[in-house]
């Protein structure tokens, strides 16, 4: 068994997605793991804090991944596109239920927590924008397309996978990354 | 004022998106419209039926639009791509809150209603698949890319707009349709 905190986050994300945050009790989360409410309260002060942690764990992963991959030197415009797609789809690969819970249940976060998560998501979006903007200004991407709209399209293409991606599905995550990258490269790179 | 039934559907979609289905009362829906619970029960038997109608109205629109646009003869592969993008983004344009409510609150539909909505959404997805499959088999789209994955990418790109599209935002819906179409055409059409 992994670390109990990590296990509870995984189980809660799965159950919140299926049943909804409100209909899921602490007992529902700890019981299948053979844990007790006592162990829950050792790691979390409340169900709300658990919900926050689900969001935070997933956003932190995508930020770290993007920082790690974009830190390489000599990246071309197309490499940056690849990195963005990879980073978003790896987040779905590892945290699919977390992402689903974010979109379905974020209104149940308390306002301060929601603000913290929004700030981290904004940091991610800003990093993506800055990663592409330099090459866009140099004419390496199609200058007749609005960069912000294309980025929203990329976010949609990748984030949406939380709706359909299966961890052990017909296609592995690398094949999906390569397919979306192929479309975006020819679709957005200047000719 | 539009038809009261249509007004109630619009108001409910807006409020369900903001507050969640469970936290929103019938009074919350009828009061801002100057209507009464009596008029609500004239059109709907329950809040659950209202939720079903929100979903059904939106799915019916996208199905009708796709049938209408794809009925033209002599459509080329790229025209079909354009039609799909247009149809999905027009649904967001007219029913953004409805779409948000579908993805956030569909678990509160009763199982029979959910099945009916799923069947209509599947019909839409099947129509899109068949619209593109013939040209794909004839080599008019890139044959090294998996058609089903590309379609999921298109669905993501367009559906995701429910997260960010503003009815009177910086860019009008036609500009967004043209941008996504430009990316997908060069990204997926065979060279």
Coordinates of C-alpha atoms in Angstrom, one line a residue:
Chain A
X1 CA 0.0 0.0 0.0
X2 CA 1.1 3.5 -0.8
X3 CA 1.2 6.2 1.8
X4 CA -2.2 6.3 3.5
X5 CA -2.7 10.1 2.8
X6 CA -2.1 9.4 -0.9
X7 CA -4.4 6.4 -0.8
X8 CA -7.2 8.4 0.8
X9 CA -6.8 11.2 -1.8
X10 CA -7.1 8.6 -4.6
X11 CA -10.1 6.9 -3.2
X12 CA -11.8 10.2 -2.4
X13 CA -11.2 11.5 -6.0
X14 CA -12.7 8.3 -7.4
X15 CA -15.8 8.4 -5.1
X16 CA -16.4 12.2 -5.4
X17 CA -16.4 11.8 -9.2
X18 CA -18.9 8.9 -9.1
X19 CA -21.2 10.0 -6.3
X20 CA -20.6 13.7 -5.9
X21 CA -18.8 15.4 -3.0
X22 CA -22.0 15.8 -0.9
X23 CA -23.2 12.3 -1.2
X24 CA -19.9 10.7 -0.1
X25 CA -19.2 10.2 3.6
X26 CA -15.8 9.8 5.3
X27 CA -16.7 6.2 6.1
X28 CA -17.2 5.6 2.3
X29 CA -13.6 6.7 1.8
X30 CA -11.7 5.0 4.7
X31 CA -13.6 1.7 4.7
X32 CA -12.5 0.2 1.4
X33 CA -8.9 1.1 2.4
X34 CA -9.2 -0.7 5.7
X35 CA -8.5 2.6 7.5
X36 CA -10.5 4.4 10.2
X37 CA -11.8 7.9 10.6
X38 CA -9.0 8.3 13.2
X39 CA -6.4 7.9 10.4
X40 CA -8.4 10.3 8.2
X41 CA -8.2 13.0 10.9
X42 CA -4.5 12.4 11.4
X43 CA -4.0 13.8 7.9
X44 CA -6.9 16.1 7.2
X45 CA -8.9 18.4 9.4
X46 CA -12.1 18.0 7.4
X47 CA -13.7 16.7 4.2
X48 CA -13.3 20.2 2.7
X49 CA -9.6 20.1 3.4
X50 CA -9.4 16.7 1.6
X51 CA -11.2 18.2 -1.4
X52 CA -8.7 21.1 -1.4
X53 CA -5.8 18.5 -1.3
X54 CA -7.2 16.6 -4.3
X55 CA -7.1 19.8 -6.3
X56 CA -3.8 21.0 -5.0
X57 CA -2.0 17.6 -5.6
X58 CA -3.1 17.6 -9.3
X59 CA -2.3 21.3 -10.0
X60 CA 1.1 21.0 -8.3
X61 CA 1.9 18.0 -10.5
X62 CA 1.1 19.8 -13.7
X63 CA 3.1 22.9 -12.6
X64 CA 6.2 20.9 -11.6
X65 CA 6.0 18.9 -14.8
X66 CA 5.8 22.0 -17.0
X67 CA 8.7 23.6 -15.1
X68 CA 10.8 20.5 -15.4
X69 CA 10.2 20.0 -19.1
X70 CA 10.4 23.6 -20.2
X71 CA 13.7 24.1 -18.3
X72 CA 15.7 22.5 -21.2
X73 CA 17.7 24.9 -23.4
X74 CA 17.4 25.2 -27.2
X75 CA 13.7 24.3 -27.4
X76 CA 12.1 24.9 -30.8
X77 CA 8.6 26.2 -31.2
X78 CA 7.3 22.7 -32.0
X79 CA 9.1 21.2 -28.9
X80 CA 7.3 23.7 -26.8
X81 CA 3.9 22.6 -28.2
X82 CA 4.9 19.0 -27.5
X83 CA 5.9 19.8 -23.9
X84 CA 2.6 21.5 -23.2
X85 CA 0.5 18.6 -24.7
X86 CA 2.6 16.0 -22.8
X87 CA 2.4 17.8 -19.6
X88 CA -1.4 18.2 -19.7
X89 CA -2.0 14.6 -20.8
X90 CA 0.3 13.2 -18.2
X91 CA -1.7 15.0 -15.6
X92 CA -4.8 13.2 -16.9
X93 CA -2.9 9.9 -17.0
X94 CA -1.9 10.2 -13.3
X95 CA -4.8 12.2 -11.9
X96 CA -7.9 11.7 -14.2
X97 CA -10.4 11.5 -11.3
X98 CA -8.8 14.5 -9.6
X99 CA -9.3 16.6 -12.7
X100 CA -12.9 15.4 -13.0
X101 CA -13.5 16.3 -9.4
X102 CA -12.0 19.7 -10.0
X103 CA -14.5 20.5 -12.8
X104 CA -17.5 18.9 -11.1
X105 CA -17.1 19.9 -7.5
X106 CA -15.0 23.0 -7.3
X107 CA -18.0 25.0 -6.2
X108 CA -17.8 23.2 -2.9
X109 CA -14.3 24.5 -2.0
X110 CA -14.3 27.3 0.5
X111 CA -13.6 30.6 -1.2
X112 CA -10.0 31.0 0.1
X113 CA -9.1 27.5 -1.1
X114 CA -10.7 28.1 -4.5
X115 CA -8.7 31.3 -4.8
X116 CA -5.4 29.4 -4.1
X117 CA -6.2 26.7 -6.7
X118 CA -7.2 29.3 -9.2
X119 CA -4.0 31.2 -8.7
X120 CA -2.0 28.0 -9.3
X121 CA -4.0 27.2 -12.4
X122 CA -3.5 30.8 -13.6
X123 CA 0.3 30.3 -13.1
X124 CA 0.1 27.2 -15.3
X125 CA -1.8 29.1 -18.0
X126 CA 0.6 32.0 -17.8
X127 CA 3.6 29.7 -18.2
X128 CA 2.0 28.2 -21.3
X129 CA 1.3 31.6 -22.8
X130 CA 4.9 32.8 -22.2
X131 CA 6.4 29.6 -23.5
X132 CA 4.6 30.1 -26.8
X133 CA 4.4 33.9 -27.0
X134 CA 8.1 34.5 -27.9
X135 CA 8.0 32.1 -30.9
X136 CA 4.6 33.5 -31.9
X137 CA 6.0 37.0 -32.0
X138 CA 8.9 35.8 -34.1
X139 CA 6.5 34.4 -36.7
X140 CA 7.1 30.7 -35.9
X141 CA 3.4 30.1 -35.4
X142 CA 0.7 31.2 -37.7
X143 CA 0.3 34.9 -37.0
X144 CA -3.2 35.1 -38.4
X145 CA -4.5 32.9 -35.6
X146 CA -5.2 34.4 -32.2
X147 CA -2.6 32.9 -29.8
X148 CA -5.0 33.0 -26.8
X149 CA -7.8 31.2 -28.6
X150 CA -5.4 28.5 -29.9
X151 CA -4.1 28.0 -26.3
X152 CA -7.7 27.6 -25.1
X153 CA -8.2 25.1 -27.9
X154 CA -5.1 23.1 -26.8
X155 CA -6.3 23.2 -23.2
X156 CA -9.7 21.9 -24.3
X157 CA -8.2 19.1 -26.4
X158 CA -6.1 17.9 -23.6
X159 CA -8.2 18.6 -20.4
X160 CA -11.2 17.0 -22.0
X161 CA -9.5 13.7 -21.9
X162 CA -10.6 13.4 -18.3
X163 CA -14.0 12.6 -19.8
X164 CA -12.8 9.6 -21.9
X165 CA -9.3 8.5 -21.0
X166 CA -8.8 5.0 -19.6
X167 CA -5.6 4.2 -17.8
X168 CA -5.4 0.9 -19.6
X169 CA -7.4 1.7 -22.7
X170 CA -6.9 0.8 -26.3
X171 CA -4.3 3.5 -26.8
X172 CA -1.5 4.3 -24.4
X173 CA -1.0 7.9 -23.3
X174 CA 2.1 8.3 -25.5
X175 CA 0.0 7.5 -28.6
X176 CA -2.6 10.1 -27.6
X177 CA 0.1 12.7 -26.9
X178 CA 1.7 12.0 -30.3
X179 CA -1.7 12.3 -32.1
X180 CA -2.7 15.6 -30.6
X181 CA 0.8 17.0 -31.1
X182 CA 0.7 16.0 -34.8
X183 CA -2.6 17.9 -35.3
X184 CA -1.4 21.0 -33.4
X185 CA 2.1 21.1 -35.0
X186 CA 0.7 21.1 -38.6
X187 CA -2.3 23.2 -37.5
X188 CA -0.4 26.0 -35.7
X189 CA 3.2 26.1 -36.8
X190 CA 3.9 28.6 -39.6
X191 CA 4.5 27.0 -42.9
Chain B
X1 CA -40.2 37.9 -22.5
X2 CA -39.7 34.7 -24.2
X3 CA -41.9 31.7 -23.6
X4 CA -42.0 31.1 -19.8
X5 CA -40.8 27.5 -20.2
X6 CA -37.8 28.6 -22.1
X7 CA -37.1 31.4 -19.6
X8 CA -37.3 28.9 -16.7
X9 CA -34.8 26.6 -18.5
X10 CA -32.4 29.4 -19.1
X11 CA -32.6 30.7 -15.5
X12 CA -32.3 27.2 -14.0
X13 CA -29.2 26.4 -16.2
X14 CA -27.6 29.6 -15.0
X15 CA -28.3 29.0 -11.3
X16 CA -27.5 25.2 -11.4
X17 CA -24.2 26.1 -12.9
X18 CA -23.4 28.7 -10.2
X19 CA -24.8 27.1 -7.1
X20 CA -25.2 23.5 -8.0
X21 CA -28.4 21.6 -8.6
X22 CA -28.9 20.6 -5.0
X23 CA -28.5 24.1 -3.5
X24 CA -30.9 25.7 -5.9
X25 CA -34.6 25.8 -4.9
X26 CA -37.7 26.3 -7.2
X27 CA -38.2 29.6 -5.6
X28 CA -34.7 30.7 -6.7
X29 CA -35.7 29.9 -10.3
X30 CA -39.1 31.4 -10.6
X31 CA -38.7 34.6 -8.4
X32 CA -36.2 36.5 -10.6
X33 CA -38.6 35.9 -13.6
X34 CA -41.6 37.2 -11.7
X35 CA -43.2 33.8 -12.0
X36 CA -44.7 31.5 -9.4
X37 CA -44.2 27.9 -8.4
X38 CA -47.7 27.3 -10.0
X39 CA -46.4 28.3 -13.4
X40 CA -43.4 26.0 -12.8
X41 CA -45.6 23.0 -12.2
X42 CA -47.7 23.9 -15.3
X43 CA -44.6 23.0 -17.4
X44 CA -42.6 20.6 -15.3
X45 CA -43.6 17.8 -12.9
X46 CA -40.4 18.2 -10.8
X47 CA -37.0 19.8 -10.5
X48 CA -35.6 16.6 -11.8
X49 CA -37.7 16.9 -15.0
X50 CA -36.4 20.5 -15.4
X51 CA -32.8 19.2 -15.2
X52 CA -33.6 16.6 -17.8
X53 CA -35.2 19.3 -20.1
X54 CA -32.0 21.5 -19.8
X55 CA -30.0 18.6 -21.1
X56 CA -32.5 17.6 -23.7
X57 CA -32.9 21.1 -25.1
X58 CA -29.1 21.4 -25.6
X59 CA -28.5 18.0 -27.1
X60 CA -31.5 18.3 -29.4
X61 CA -30.2 21.7 -30.7
X62 CA -26.8 20.2 -31.6
X63 CA -28.3 17.1 -33.3
X64 CA -30.7 19.2 -35.4
X65 CA -27.9 21.6 -36.3
X66 CA -25.6 18.8 -37.4
X67 CA -28.4 17.2 -39.4
X68 CA -29.2 20.5 -41.1
X69 CA -25.7 21.4 -42.0
X70 CA -24.5 18.0 -43.1
X71 CA -27.5 17.5 -45.4
X72 CA -25.9 19.6 -48.1
X73 CA -24.6 17.7 -51.1
X74 CA -21.0 17.8 -52.4
X75 CA -19.3 18.5 -49.1
X76 CA -15.6 18.1 -49.1
X77 CA -13.6 16.6 -46.3
X78 CA -12.7 20.1 -45.0
X79 CA -16.3 21.3 -45.2
X80 CA -17.3 18.4 -42.9
X81 CA -14.6 19.5 -40.4
X82 CA -15.9 23.0 -40.5
X83 CA -19.5 21.9 -40.0
X84 CA -18.6 19.8 -37.0
X85 CA -16.7 22.7 -35.3
X86 CA -19.5 25.2 -36.2
X87 CA -22.2 23.0 -34.8
X88 CA -20.4 22.3 -31.5
X89 CA -19.4 25.9 -31.0
X90 CA -22.9 27.2 -31.8
X91 CA -24.2 24.9 -29.2
X92 CA -21.9 26.6 -26.7
X93 CA -22.9 30.0 -28.0
X94 CA -26.6 29.4 -27.4
X95 CA -26.5 27.0 -24.5
X96 CA -23.2 27.5 -22.6
X97 CA -24.8 27.2 -19.1
X98 CA -26.8 24.1 -20.3
X99 CA -23.5 22.4 -21.3
X100 CA -21.8 23.3 -18.0
X101 CA -24.8 21.9 -16.1
X102 CA -24.6 18.7 -18.1
X103 CA -21.0 18.1 -17.2
X104 CA -21.3 19.2 -13.5
X105 CA -24.7 17.9 -12.6
X106 CA -25.5 14.9 -14.8
X107 CA -25.1 12.5 -11.9
X108 CA -28.3 13.9 -10.4
X109 CA -30.4 12.9 -13.4
X110 CA -32.5 9.8 -12.8
X111 CA -31.0 6.7 -14.5
X112 CA -33.6 6.5 -17.2
X113 CA -33.2 10.2 -18.1
X114 CA -29.5 9.9 -18.1
X115 CA -29.8 6.9 -20.5
X116 CA -32.0 8.9 -22.9
X117 CA -29.5 11.8 -22.9
X118 CA -26.5 9.5 -23.3
X119 CA -28.3 7.9 -26.3
X120 CA -28.8 11.3 -28.0
X121 CA -25.2 12.3 -27.3
X122 CA -24.0 9.0 -28.7
X123 CA -26.1 9.6 -31.9
X124 CA -24.3 12.9 -32.2
X125 CA -20.9 11.3 -31.8
X126 CA -21.8 8.5 -34.3
X127 CA -23.0 11.1 -36.9
X128 CA -19.6 12.9 -36.5
X129 CA -17.7 9.7 -36.9
X130 CA -19.6 8.6 -40.0
X131 CA -19.4 12.1 -41.5
X132 CA -15.5 11.9 -41.4
X133 CA -15.0 8.1 -41.8
X134 CA -15.7 8.0 -45.5
X135 CA -13.1 10.7 -46.3
X136 CA -10.7 9.1 -43.8
X137 CA -10.9 5.8 -45.6
X138 CA -10.3 7.5 -48.9
X139 CA -7.1 9.0 -47.6
X140 CA -8.4 12.6 -47.5
X141 CA -7.4 12.9 -43.8
X142 CA -4.0 11.9 -42.4
X143 CA -4.2 8.1 -42.3
X144 CA -1.4 7.8 -39.7
X145 CA -3.6 9.5 -37.1
X146 CA -6.3 7.5 -35.3
X147 CA -9.7 8.9 -36.3
X148 CA -11.4 8.3 -33.0
X149 CA -8.6 10.0 -31.0
X150 CA -8.7 13.0 -33.4
X151 CA -12.5 13.2 -33.0
X152 CA -12.1 13.2 -29.2
X153 CA -9.6 16.0 -29.6
X154 CA -12.1 18.0 -31.7
X155 CA -14.8 17.4 -29.1
X156 CA -12.5 18.6 -26.4
X157 CA -11.4 21.7 -28.2
X158 CA -15.0 22.7 -28.9
X159 CA -16.9 21.5 -25.8
X160 CA -14.3 23.0 -23.5
X161 CA -15.4 26.4 -24.6
X162 CA -18.2 26.1 -22.0
X163 CA -15.4 26.9 -19.5
X164 CA -14.4 30.2 -21.0
X165 CA -16.7 31.4 -23.7
X166 CA -18.4 34.7 -23.1
X167 CA -21.5 35.6 -25.2
X168 CA -20.3 39.1 -25.7
X169 CA -16.6 38.6 -25.2
X170 CA -13.5 39.9 -27.0
X171 CA -14.0 37.5 -30.0
X172 CA -17.3 36.6 -31.6
X173 CA -18.2 33.0 -32.1
X174 CA -17.5 33.1 -35.8
X175 CA -13.8 34.1 -35.1
X176 CA -13.4 31.2 -32.7
X177 CA -15.0 28.8 -35.2
X178 CA -12.6 30.0 -37.9
X179 CA -9.5 29.7 -35.6
X180 CA -10.3 26.1 -34.5
X181 CA -11.2 25.1 -38.0
X182 CA -7.9 26.5 -39.3
X183 CA -5.9 24.5 -36.8
X184 CA -7.8 21.3 -37.5
X185 CA -7.8 21.6 -41.3
X186 CA -4.0 21.9 -41.6
X187 CA -3.6 19.5 -38.7
X188 CA -5.7 16.7 -39.9
X189 CA -6.3 17.0 -43.7
X190 CA -3.9 14.9 -45.8
X191 CA -1.2 16.9 -47.5

